[in-house]
GROMACS .gro file of C-alpha atoms in nm:
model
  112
    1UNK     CA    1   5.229   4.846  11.954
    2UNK     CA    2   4.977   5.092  12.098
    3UNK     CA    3   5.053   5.335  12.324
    4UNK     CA    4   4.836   5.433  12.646
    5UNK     CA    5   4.887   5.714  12.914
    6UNK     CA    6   4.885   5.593  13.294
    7UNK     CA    7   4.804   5.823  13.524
    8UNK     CA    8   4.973   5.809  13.852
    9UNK     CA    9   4.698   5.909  14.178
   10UNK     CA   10   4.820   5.886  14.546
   11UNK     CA   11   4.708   6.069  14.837
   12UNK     CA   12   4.991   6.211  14.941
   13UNK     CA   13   5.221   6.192  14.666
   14UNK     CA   14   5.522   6.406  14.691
   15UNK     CA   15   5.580   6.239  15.016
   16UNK     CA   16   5.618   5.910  14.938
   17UNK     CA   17   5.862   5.645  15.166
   18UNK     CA   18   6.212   5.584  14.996
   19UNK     CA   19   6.138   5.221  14.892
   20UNK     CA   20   5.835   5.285  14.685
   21UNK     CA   21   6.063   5.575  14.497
   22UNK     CA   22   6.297   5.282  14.431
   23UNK     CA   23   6.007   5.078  14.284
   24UNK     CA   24   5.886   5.352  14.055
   25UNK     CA   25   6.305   5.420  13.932
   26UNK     CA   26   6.280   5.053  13.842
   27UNK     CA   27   5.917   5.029  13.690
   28UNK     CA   28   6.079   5.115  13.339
   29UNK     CA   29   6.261   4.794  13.377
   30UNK     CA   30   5.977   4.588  13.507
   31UNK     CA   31   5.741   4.663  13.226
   32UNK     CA   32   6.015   4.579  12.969
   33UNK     CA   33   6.073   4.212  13.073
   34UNK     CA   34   5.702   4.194  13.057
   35UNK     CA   35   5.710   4.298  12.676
   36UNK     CA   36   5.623   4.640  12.701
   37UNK     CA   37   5.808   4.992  12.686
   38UNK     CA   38   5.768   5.295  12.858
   39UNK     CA   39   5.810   5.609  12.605
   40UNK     CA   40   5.854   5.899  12.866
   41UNK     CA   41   5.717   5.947  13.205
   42UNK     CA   42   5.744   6.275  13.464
   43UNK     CA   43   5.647   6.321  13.815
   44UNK     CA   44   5.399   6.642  13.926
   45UNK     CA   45   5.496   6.892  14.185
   46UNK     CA   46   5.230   6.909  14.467
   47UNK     CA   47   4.859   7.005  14.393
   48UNK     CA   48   4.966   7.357  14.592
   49UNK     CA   49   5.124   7.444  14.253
   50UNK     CA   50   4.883   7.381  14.038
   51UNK     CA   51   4.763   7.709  13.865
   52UNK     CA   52   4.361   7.600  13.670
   53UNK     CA   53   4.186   7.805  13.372
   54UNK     CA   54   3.845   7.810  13.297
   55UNK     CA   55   3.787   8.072  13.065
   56UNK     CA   56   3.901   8.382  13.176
   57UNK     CA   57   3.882   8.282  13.531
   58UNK     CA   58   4.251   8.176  13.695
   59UNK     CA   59   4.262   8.031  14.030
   60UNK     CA   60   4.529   7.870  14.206
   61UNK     CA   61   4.506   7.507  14.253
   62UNK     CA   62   4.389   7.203  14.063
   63UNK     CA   63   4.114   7.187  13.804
   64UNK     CA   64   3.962   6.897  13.987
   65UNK     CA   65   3.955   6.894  14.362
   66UNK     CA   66   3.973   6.529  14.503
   67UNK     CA   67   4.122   6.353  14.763
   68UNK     CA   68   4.387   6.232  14.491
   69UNK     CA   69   4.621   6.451  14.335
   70UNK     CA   70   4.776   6.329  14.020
   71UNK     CA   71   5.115   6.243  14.105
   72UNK     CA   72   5.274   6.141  13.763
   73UNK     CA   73   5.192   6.025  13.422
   74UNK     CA   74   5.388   5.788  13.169
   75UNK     CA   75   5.342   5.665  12.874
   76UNK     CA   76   5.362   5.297  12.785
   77UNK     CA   77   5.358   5.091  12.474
   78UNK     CA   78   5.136   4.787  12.491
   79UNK     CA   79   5.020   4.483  12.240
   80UNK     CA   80   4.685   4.565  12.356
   81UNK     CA   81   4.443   4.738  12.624
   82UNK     CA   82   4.458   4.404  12.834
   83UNK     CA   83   4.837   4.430  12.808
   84UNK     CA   84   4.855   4.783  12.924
   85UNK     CA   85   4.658   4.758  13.183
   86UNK     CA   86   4.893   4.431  13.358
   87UNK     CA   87   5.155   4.646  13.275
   88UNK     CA   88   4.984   4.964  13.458
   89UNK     CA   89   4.907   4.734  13.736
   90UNK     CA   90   5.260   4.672  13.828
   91UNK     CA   91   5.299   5.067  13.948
   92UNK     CA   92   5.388   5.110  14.300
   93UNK     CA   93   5.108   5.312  14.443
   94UNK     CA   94   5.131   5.326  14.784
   95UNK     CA   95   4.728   5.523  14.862
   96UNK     CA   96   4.605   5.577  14.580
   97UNK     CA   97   4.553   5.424  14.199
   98UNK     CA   98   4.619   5.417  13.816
   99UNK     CA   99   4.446   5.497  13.519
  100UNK     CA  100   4.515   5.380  13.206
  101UNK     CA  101   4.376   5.549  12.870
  102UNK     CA  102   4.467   5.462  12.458
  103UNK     CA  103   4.609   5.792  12.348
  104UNK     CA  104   4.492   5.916  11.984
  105UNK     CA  105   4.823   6.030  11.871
  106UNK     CA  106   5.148   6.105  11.989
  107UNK     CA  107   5.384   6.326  11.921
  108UNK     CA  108   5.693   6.533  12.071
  109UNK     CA  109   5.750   6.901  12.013
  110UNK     CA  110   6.056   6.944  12.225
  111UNK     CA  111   6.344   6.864  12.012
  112UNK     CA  112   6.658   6.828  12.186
   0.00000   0.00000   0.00000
């Protein structure tokens, strides 16, 4: 199976309502019964934390400013791109939207 990143947008995302945190606990779940796997997945403190380097330039805040501000990612493992992206489609969002990408490798250099 491939695996694909899914990138997590919402408006206001570190404030989100108690049921659609209960949604995203069980998403893991969800996407298994549906054939696929999620691999890891982490939630993003607020944009105000965000620290961006371009060059030798550092300013606080995000790279990108947008009305969005990433709120998570995870990683999934799909058949296909079709797959992933039903399988991306069934993240609570409550203002906001996914993206889904193919990653080129993956690897994990934390060892535990």
């Amino acid at each position: 199976m491939a695996r694909y990143s899914v990138m997590i947008f919402e408006r206001n995302g570190n404030d989100l309502p108690p049921e659609i945190v209960e949604q995203h606990m069980a998403l893991a779940g969800r996407i298994e019964e549906q054939g696929g796997k999620v691999v890891a997945g982490m939630a993003l403190e607020d944009n105000s934390t965000a620290t961006s380097i371009r060059g030798d330039l550092i300013t606080d805040g995000p790279f990108i400013e947008t009305k969005e501000m990433i709120a998570g990612i995870f990683i999934i493992e799909a058949r296909d791109l079709d797959h992933a992206i039903a399988l991306a489609k069934m993240t609570p969002i409550l203002d906001g939207g996914v993206e889904v990408r193919p990653l080129i490798d993956f690897a994990v250099v934390e060892k535990s």
